[in-house]
mmCIF file of N, CA and C and ligand atoms in Angstrom:
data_model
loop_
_atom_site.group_PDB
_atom_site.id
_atom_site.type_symbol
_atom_site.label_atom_id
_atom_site.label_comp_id
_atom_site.label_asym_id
_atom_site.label_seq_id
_atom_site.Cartn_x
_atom_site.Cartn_y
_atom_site.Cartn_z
ATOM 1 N N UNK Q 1 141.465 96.219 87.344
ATOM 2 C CA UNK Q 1 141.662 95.529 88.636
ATOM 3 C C UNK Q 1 142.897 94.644 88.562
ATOM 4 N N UNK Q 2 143.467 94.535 89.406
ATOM 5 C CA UNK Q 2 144.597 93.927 89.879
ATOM 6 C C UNK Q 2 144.531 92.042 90.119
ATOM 7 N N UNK Q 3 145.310 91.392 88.959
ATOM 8 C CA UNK Q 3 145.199 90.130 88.381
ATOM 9 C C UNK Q 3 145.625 89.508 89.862
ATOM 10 N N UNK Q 4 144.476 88.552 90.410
ATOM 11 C CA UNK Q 4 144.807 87.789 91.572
ATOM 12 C C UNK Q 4 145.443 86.638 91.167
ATOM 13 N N UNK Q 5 146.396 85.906 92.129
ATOM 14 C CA UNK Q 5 146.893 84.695 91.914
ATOM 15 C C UNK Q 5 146.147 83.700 92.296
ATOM 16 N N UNK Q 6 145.713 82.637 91.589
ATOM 17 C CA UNK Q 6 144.910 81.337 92.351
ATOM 18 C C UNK Q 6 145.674 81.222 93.677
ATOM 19 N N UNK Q 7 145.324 80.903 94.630
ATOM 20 C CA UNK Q 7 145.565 80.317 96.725
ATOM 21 C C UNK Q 7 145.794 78.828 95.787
ATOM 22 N N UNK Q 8 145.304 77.860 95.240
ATOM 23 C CA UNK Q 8 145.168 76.808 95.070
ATOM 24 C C UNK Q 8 146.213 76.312 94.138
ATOM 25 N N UNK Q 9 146.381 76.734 93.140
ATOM 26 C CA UNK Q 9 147.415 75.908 92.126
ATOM 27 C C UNK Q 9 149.182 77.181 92.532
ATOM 28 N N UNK Q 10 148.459 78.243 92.512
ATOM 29 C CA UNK Q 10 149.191 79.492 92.794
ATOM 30 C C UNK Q 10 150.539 79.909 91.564
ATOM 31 N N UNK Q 11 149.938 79.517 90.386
ATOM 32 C CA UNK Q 11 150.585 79.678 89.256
ATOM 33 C C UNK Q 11 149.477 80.249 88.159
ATOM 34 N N UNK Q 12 148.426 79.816 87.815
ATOM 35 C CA UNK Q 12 146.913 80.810 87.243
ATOM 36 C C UNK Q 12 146.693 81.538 88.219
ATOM 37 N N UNK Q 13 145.658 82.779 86.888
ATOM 38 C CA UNK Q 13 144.816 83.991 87.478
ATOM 39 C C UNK Q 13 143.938 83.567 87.891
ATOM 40 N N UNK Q 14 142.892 84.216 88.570
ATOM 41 C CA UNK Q 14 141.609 84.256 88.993
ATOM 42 C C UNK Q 14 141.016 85.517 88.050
ATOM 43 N N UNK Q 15 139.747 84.626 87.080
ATOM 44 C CA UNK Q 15 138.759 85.646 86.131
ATOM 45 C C UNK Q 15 137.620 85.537 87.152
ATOM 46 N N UNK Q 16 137.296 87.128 87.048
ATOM 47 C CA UNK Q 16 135.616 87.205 87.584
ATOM 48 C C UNK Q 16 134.558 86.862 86.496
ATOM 49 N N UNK Q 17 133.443 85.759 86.964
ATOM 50 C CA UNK Q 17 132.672 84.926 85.909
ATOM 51 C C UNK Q 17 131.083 85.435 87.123
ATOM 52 N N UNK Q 18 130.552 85.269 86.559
ATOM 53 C CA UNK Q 18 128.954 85.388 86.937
ATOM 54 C C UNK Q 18 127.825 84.544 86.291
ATOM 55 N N UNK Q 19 127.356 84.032 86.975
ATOM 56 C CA UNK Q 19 125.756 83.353 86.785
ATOM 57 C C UNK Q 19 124.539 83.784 87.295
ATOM 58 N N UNK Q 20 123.599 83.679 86.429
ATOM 59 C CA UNK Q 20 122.192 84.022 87.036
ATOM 60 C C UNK Q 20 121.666 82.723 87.778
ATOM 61 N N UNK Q 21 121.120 83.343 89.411
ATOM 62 C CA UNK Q 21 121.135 82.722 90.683
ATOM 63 C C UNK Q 21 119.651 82.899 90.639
ATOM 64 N N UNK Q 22 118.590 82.200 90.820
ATOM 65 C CA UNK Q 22 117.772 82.252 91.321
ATOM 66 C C UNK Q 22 117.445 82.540 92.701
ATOM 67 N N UNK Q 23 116.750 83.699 93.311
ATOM 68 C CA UNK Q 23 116.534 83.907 94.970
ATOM 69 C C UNK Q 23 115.193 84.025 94.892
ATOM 70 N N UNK Q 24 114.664 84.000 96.435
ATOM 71 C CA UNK Q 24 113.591 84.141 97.253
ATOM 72 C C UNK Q 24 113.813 84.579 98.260
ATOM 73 N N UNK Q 25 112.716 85.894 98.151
ATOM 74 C CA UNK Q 25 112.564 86.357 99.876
ATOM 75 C C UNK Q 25 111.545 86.791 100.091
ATOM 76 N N UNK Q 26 110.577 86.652 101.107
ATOM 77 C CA UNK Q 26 109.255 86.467 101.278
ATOM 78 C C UNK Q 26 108.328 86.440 100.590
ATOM 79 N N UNK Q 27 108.604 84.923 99.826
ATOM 80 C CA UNK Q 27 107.848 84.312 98.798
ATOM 81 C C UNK Q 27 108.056 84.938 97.278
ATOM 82 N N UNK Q 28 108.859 86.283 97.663
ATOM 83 C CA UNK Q 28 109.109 86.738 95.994
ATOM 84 C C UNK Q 28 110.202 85.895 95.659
ATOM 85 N N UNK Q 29 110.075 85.926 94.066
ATOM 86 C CA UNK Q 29 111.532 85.043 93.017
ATOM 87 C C UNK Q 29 111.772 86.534 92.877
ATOM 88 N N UNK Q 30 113.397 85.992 92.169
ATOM 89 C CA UNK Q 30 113.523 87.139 91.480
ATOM 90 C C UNK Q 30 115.192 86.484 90.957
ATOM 91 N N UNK Q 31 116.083 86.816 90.061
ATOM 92 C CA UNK Q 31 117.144 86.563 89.771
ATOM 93 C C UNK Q 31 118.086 87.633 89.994
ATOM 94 N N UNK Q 32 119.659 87.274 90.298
ATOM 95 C CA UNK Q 32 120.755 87.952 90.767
ATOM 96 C C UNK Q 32 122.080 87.230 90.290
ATOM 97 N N UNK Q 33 122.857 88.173 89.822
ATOM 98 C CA UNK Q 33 123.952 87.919 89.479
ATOM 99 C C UNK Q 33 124.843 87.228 89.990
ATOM 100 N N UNK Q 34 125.755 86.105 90.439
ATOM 101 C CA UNK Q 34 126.515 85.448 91.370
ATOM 102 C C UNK Q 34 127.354 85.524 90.633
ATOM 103 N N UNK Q 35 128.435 86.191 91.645
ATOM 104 C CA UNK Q 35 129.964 86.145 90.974
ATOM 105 C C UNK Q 35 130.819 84.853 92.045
ATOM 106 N N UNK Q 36 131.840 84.690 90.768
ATOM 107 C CA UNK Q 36 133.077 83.588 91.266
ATOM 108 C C UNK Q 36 134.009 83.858 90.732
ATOM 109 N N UNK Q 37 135.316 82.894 90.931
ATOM 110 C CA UNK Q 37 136.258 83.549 90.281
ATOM 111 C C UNK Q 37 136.570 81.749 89.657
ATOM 112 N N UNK Q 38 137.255 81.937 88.284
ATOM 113 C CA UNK Q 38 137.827 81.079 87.939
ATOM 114 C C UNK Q 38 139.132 81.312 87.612
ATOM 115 N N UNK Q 39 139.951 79.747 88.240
ATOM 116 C CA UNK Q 39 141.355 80.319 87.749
ATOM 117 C C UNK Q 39 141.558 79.436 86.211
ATOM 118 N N UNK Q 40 142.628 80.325 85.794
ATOM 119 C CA UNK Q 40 142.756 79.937 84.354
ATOM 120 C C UNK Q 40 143.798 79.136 84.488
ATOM 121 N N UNK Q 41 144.608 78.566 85.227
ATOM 122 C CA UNK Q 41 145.268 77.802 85.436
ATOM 123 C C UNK Q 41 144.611 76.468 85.609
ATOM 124 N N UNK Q 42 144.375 76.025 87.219
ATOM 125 C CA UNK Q 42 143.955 74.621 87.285
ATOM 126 C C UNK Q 42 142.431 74.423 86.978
ATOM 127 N N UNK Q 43 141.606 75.469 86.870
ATOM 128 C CA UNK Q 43 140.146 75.813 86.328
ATOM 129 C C UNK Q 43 139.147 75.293 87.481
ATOM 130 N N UNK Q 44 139.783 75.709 88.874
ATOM 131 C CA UNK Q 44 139.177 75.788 89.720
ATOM 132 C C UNK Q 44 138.134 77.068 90.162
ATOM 133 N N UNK Q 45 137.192 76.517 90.906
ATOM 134 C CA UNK Q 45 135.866 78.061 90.961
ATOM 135 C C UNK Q 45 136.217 78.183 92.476
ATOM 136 N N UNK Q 46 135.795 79.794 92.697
ATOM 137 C CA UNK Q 46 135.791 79.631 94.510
ATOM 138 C C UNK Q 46 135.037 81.030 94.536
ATOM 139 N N UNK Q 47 134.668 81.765 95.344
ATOM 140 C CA UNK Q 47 134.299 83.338 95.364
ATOM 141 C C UNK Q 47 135.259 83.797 96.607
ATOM 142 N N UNK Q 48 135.619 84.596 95.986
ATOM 143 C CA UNK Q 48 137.007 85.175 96.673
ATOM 144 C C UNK Q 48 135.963 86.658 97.726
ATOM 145 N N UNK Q 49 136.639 87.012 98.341
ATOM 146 C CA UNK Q 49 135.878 88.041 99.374
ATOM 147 C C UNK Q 49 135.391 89.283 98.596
ATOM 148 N N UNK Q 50 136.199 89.420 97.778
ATOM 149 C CA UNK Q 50 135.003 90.597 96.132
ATOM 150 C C UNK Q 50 134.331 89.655 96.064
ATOM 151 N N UNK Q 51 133.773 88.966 95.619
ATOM 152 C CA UNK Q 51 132.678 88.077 94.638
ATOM 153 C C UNK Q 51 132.033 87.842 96.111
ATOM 154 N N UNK Q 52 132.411 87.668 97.452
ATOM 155 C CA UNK Q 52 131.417 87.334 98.317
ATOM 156 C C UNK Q 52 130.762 89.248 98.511
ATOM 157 N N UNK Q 53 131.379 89.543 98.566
ATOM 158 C CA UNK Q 53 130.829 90.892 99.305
ATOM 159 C C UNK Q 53 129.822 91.382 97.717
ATOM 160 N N UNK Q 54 129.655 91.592 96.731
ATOM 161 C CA UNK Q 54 129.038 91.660 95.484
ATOM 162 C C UNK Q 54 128.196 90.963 95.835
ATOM 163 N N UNK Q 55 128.055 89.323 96.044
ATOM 164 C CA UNK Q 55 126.973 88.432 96.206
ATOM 165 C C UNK Q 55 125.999 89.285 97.032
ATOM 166 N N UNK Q 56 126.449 89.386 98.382
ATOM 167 C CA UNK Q 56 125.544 89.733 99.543
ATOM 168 C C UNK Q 56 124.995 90.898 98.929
ATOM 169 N N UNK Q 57 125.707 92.373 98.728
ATOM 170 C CA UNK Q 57 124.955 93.319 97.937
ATOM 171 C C UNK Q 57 124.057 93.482 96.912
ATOM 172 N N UNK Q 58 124.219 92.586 96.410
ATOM 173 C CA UNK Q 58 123.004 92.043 95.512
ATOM 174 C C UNK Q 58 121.937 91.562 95.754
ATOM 175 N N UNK Q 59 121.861 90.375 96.853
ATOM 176 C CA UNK Q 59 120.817 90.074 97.662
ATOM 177 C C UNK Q 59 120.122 91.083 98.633
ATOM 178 N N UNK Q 60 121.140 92.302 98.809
ATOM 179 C CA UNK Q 60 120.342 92.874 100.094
ATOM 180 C C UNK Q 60 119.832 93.956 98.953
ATOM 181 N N UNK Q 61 120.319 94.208 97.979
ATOM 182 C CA UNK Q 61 119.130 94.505 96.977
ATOM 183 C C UNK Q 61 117.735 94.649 96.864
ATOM 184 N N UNK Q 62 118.000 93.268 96.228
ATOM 185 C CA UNK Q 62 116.959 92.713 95.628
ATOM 186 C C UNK Q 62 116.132 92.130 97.138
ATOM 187 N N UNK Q 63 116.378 92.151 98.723
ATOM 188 C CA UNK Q 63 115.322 92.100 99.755
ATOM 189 C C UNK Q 63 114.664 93.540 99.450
ATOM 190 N N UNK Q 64 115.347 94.599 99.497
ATOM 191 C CA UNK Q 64 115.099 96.038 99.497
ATOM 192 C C UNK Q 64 114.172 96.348 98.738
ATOM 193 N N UNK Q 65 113.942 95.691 97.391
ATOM 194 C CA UNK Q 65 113.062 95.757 96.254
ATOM 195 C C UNK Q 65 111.512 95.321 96.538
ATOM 196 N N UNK Q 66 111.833 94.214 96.976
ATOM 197 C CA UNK Q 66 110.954 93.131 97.311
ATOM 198 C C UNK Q 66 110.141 93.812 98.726
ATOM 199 N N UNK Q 67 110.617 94.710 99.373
ATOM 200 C CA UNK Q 67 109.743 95.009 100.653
ATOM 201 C C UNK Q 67 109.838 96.631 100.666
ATOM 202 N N UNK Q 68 109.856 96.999 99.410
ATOM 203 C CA UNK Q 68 109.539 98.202 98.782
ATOM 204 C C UNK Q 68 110.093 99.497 99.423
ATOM 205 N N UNK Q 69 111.929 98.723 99.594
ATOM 206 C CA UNK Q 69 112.448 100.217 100.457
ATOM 207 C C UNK Q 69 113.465 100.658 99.379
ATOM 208 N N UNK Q 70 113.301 101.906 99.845
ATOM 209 C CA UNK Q 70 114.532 102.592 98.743
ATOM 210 C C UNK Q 70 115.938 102.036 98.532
ATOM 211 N N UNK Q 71 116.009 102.230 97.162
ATOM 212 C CA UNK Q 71 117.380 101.495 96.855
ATOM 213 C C UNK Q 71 118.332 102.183 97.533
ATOM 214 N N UNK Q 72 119.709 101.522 97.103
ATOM 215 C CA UNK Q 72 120.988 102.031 98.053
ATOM 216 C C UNK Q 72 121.175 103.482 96.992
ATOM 217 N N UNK Q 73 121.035 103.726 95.975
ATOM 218 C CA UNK Q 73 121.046 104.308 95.153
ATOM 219 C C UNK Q 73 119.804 105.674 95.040
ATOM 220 N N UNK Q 74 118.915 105.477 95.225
ATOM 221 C CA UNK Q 74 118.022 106.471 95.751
ATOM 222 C C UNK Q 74 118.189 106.797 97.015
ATOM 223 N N UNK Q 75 119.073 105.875 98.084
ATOM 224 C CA UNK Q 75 118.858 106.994 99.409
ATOM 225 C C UNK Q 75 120.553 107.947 99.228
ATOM 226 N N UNK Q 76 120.989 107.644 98.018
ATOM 227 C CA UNK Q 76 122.364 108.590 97.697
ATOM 228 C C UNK Q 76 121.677 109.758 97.070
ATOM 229 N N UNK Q 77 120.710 109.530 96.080
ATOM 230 C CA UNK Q 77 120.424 110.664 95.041
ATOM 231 C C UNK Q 77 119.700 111.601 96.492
ATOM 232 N N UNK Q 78 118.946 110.947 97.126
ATOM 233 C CA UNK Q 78 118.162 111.901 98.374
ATOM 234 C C UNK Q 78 119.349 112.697 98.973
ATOM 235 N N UNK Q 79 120.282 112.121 99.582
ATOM 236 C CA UNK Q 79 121.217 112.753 100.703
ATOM 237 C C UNK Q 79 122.083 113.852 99.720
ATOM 238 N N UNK Q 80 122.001 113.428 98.325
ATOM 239 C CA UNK Q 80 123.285 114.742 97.593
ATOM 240 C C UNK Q 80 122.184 115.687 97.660
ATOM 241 N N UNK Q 81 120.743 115.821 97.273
ATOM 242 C CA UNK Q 81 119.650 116.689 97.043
ATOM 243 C C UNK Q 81 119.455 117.214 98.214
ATOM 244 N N UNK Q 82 119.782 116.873 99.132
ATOM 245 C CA UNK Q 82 119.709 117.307 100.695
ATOM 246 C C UNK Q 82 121.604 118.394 100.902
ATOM 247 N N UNK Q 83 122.417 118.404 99.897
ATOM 248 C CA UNK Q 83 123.378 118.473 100.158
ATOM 249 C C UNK Q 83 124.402 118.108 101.292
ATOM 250 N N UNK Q 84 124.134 116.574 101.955
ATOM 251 C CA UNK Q 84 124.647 116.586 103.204
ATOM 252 C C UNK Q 84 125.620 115.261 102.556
ATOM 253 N N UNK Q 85 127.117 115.022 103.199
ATOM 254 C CA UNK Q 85 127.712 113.970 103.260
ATOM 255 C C UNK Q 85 127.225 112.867 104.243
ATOM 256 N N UNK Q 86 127.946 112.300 103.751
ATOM 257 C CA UNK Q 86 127.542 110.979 104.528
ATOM 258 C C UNK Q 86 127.416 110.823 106.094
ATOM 259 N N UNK Q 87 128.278 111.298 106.795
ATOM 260 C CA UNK Q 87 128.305 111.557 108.197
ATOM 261 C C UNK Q 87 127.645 112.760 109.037
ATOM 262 N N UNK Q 88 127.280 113.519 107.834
ATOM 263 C CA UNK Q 88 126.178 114.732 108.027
ATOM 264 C C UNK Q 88 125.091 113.994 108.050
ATOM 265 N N UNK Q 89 124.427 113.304 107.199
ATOM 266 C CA UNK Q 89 123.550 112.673 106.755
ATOM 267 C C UNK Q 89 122.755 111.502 107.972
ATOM 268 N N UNK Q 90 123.963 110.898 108.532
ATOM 269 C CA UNK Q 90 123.615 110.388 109.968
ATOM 270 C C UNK Q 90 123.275 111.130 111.472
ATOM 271 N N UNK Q 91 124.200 112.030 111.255
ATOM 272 C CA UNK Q 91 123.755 113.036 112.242
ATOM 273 C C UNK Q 91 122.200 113.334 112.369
ATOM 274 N N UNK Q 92 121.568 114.067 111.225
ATOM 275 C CA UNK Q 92 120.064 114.156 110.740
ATOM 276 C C UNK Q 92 119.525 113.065 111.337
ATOM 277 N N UNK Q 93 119.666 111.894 110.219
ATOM 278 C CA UNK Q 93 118.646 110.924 110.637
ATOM 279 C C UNK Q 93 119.285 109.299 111.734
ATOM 280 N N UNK Q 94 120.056 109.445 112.197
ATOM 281 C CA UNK Q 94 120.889 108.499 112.968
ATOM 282 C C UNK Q 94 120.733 107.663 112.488
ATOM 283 N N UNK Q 95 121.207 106.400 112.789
ATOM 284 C CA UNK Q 95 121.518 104.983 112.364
ATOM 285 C C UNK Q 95 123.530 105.483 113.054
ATOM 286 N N UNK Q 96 124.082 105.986 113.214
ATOM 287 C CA UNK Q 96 125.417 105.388 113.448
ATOM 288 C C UNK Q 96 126.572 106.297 112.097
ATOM 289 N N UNK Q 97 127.279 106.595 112.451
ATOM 290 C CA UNK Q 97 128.373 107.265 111.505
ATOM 291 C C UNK Q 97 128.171 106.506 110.187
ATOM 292 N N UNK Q 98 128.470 105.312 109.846
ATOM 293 C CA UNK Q 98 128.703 104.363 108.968
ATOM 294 C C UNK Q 98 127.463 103.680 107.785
ATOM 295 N N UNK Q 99 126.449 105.113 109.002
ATOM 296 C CA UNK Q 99 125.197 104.186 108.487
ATOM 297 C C UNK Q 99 124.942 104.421 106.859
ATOM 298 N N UNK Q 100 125.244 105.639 106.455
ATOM 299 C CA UNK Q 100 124.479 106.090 104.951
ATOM 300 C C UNK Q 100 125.496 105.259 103.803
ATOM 301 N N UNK Q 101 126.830 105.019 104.491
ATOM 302 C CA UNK Q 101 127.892 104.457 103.204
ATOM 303 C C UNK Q 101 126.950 102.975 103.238
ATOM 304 N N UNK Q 102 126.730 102.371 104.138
ATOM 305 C CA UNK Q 102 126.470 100.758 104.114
ATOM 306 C C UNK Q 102 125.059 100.859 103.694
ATOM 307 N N UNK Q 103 123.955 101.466 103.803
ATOM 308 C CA UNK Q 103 122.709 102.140 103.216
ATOM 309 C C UNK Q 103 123.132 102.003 101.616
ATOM 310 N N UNK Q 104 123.811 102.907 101.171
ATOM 311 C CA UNK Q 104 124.218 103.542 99.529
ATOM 312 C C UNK Q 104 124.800 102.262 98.906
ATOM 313 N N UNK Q 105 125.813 101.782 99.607
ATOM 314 C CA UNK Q 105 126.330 100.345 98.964
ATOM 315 C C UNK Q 105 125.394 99.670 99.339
ATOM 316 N N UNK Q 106 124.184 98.911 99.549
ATOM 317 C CA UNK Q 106 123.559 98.033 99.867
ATOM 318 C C UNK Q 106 124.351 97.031 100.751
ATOM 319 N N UNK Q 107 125.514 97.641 101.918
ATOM 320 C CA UNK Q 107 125.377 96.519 102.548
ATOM 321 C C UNK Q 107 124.671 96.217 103.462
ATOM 322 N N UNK Q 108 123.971 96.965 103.862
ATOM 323 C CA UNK Q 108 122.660 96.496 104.873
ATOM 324 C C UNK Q 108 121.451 97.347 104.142
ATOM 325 N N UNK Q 109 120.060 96.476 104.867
ATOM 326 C CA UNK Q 109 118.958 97.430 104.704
ATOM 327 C C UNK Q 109 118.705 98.520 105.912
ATOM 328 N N UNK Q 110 118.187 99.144 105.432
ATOM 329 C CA UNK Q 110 117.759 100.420 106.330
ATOM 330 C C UNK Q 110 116.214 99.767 107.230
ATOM 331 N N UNK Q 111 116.450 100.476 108.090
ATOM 332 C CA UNK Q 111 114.766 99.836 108.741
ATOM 333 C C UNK Q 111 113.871 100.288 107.847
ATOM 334 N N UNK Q 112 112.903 100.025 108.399
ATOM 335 C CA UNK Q 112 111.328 100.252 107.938
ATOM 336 C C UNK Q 112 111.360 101.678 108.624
ATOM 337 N N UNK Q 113 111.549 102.450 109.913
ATOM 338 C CA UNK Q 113 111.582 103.280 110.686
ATOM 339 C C UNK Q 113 112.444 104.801 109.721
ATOM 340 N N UNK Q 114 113.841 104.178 109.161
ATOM 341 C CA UNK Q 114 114.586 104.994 108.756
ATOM 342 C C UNK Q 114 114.096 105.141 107.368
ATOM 343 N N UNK Q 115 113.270 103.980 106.559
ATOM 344 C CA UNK Q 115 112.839 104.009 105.197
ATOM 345 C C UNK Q 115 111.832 105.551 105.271
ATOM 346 N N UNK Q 116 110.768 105.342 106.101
ATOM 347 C CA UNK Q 116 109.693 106.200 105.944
ATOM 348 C C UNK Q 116 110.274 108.024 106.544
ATOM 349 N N UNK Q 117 111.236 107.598 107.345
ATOM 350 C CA UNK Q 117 111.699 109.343 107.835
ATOM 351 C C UNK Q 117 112.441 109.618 106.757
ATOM 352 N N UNK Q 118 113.035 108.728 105.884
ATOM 353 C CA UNK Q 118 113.962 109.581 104.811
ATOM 354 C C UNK Q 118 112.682 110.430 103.653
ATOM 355 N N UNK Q 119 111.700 109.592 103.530
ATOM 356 C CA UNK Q 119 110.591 109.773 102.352
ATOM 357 C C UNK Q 119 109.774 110.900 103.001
ATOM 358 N N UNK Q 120 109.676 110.670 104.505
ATOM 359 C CA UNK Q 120 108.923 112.208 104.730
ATOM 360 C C UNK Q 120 109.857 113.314 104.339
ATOM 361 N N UNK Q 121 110.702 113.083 105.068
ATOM 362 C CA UNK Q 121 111.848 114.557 104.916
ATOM 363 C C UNK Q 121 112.227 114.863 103.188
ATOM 364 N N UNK Q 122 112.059 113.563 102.379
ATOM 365 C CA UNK Q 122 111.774 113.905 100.567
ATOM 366 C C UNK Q 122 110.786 114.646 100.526
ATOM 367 N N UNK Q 123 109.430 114.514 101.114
ATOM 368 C CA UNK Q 123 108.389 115.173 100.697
ATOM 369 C C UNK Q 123 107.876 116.107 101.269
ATOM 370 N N UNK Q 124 108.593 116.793 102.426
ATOM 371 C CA UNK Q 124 107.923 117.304 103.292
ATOM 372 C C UNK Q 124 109.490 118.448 103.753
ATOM 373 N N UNK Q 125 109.672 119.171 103.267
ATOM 374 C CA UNK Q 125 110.775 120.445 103.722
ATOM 375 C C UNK Q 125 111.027 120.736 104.577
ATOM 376 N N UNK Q 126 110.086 120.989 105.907
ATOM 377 C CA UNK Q 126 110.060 121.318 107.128
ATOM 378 C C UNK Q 126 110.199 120.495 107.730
ATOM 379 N N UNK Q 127 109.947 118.991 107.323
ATOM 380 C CA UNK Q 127 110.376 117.832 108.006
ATOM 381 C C UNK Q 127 112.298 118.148 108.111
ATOM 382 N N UNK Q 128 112.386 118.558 107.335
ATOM 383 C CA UNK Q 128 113.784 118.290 106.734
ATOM 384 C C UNK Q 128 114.594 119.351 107.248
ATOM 385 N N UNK Q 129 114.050 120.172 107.459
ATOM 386 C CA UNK Q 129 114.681 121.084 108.085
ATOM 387 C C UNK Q 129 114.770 121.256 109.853
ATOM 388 N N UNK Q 130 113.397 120.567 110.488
ATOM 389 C CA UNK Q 130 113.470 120.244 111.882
ATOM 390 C C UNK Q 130 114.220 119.119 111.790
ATOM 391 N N UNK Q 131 114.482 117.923 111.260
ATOM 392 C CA UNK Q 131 115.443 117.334 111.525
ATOM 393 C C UNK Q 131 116.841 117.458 111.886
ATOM 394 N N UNK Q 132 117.140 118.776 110.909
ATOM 395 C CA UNK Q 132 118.684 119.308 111.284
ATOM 396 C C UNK Q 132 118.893 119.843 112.290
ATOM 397 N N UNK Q 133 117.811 120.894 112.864
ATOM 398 C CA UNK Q 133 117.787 121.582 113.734
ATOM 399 C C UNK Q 133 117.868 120.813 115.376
ATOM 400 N N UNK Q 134 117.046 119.575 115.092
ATOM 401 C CA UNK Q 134 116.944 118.366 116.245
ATOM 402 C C UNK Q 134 118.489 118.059 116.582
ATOM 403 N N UNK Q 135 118.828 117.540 115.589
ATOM 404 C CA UNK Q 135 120.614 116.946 115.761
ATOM 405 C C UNK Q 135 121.702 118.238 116.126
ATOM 406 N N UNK Q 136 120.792 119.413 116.322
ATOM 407 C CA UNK Q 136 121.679 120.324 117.162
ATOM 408 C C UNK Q 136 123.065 120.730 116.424
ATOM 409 N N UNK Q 137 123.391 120.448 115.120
ATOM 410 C CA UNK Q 137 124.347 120.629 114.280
ATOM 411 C C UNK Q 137 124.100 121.583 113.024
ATOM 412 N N UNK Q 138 124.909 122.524 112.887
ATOM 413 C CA UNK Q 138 124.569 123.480 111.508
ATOM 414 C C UNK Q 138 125.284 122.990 110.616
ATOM 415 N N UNK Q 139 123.999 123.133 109.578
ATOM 416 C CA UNK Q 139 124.779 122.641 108.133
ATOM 417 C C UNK Q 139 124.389 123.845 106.991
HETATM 418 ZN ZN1 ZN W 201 144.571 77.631 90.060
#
């Protein structure tokens, strides 16, 4: 990755540093990585828009965990096993063009609605196959 300049002294780098963060979300604990950046110059901390966007993905994680929906990572392994890209993949089950990349990266959660149609259409073939057929698109 490409050595940022401190905004602040603007003569030091910015190192990516991480701490374990304690969270809660509906009443569950659980711990998460928090990134920042330190510069090695004036040894100032800040989280630069990587370290914010990492933060949030992490948290929408670990909600995902906690209310027992598929990771961003299992609804990727589903959609390659389905052989569909990403914008194929919305077509099927809608949410919006954009929806399966921000799904896969954890930047948002998926509903409760879209959690359970992805797990039928895992377990159920014909689910999976009237779905395609619904969205009126050949794949
Ligand atoms: Zn600095």
């Amino acid at each position: 990755m490409k050595k940022q300049l401190c905004p602040i002294c603007e003569s030091g780098f910015l190192h990516s540093e991480y701490e374990l963060t304690e969270v809660e979300h509906q009443g569950i604990k659980g711990t998460i990585k928090s990134y920042y950046s330190v510069c090695d110059g004036c040894g100032c901390e800040q989280a630069n828009a990587t370290d914010a966007r990492q933060n949030k993905r992490a948290m929408i994680a670990f909600k995902k965990q906690v209310q027992g929906l598929l990771t961003g990572a299992e609804v990727r392994k589903l959609r390659k096993q389905w052989q569909l890209n990403q914008r194929e993949a919305a077509r099927v089950f809608g949410g919006g063009p954009v929806a399966f990349s921000k799904y896969e990266a954890d930047d948002v959660m998926q509903s409760d609605a879209m959690d359970k149609l992805l797990r039928l259409a895992a377990e159920i073939p014909a689910v999976m196959e009237r779905l395609k057929s619904l969205s009126g698109q050949a794949f």
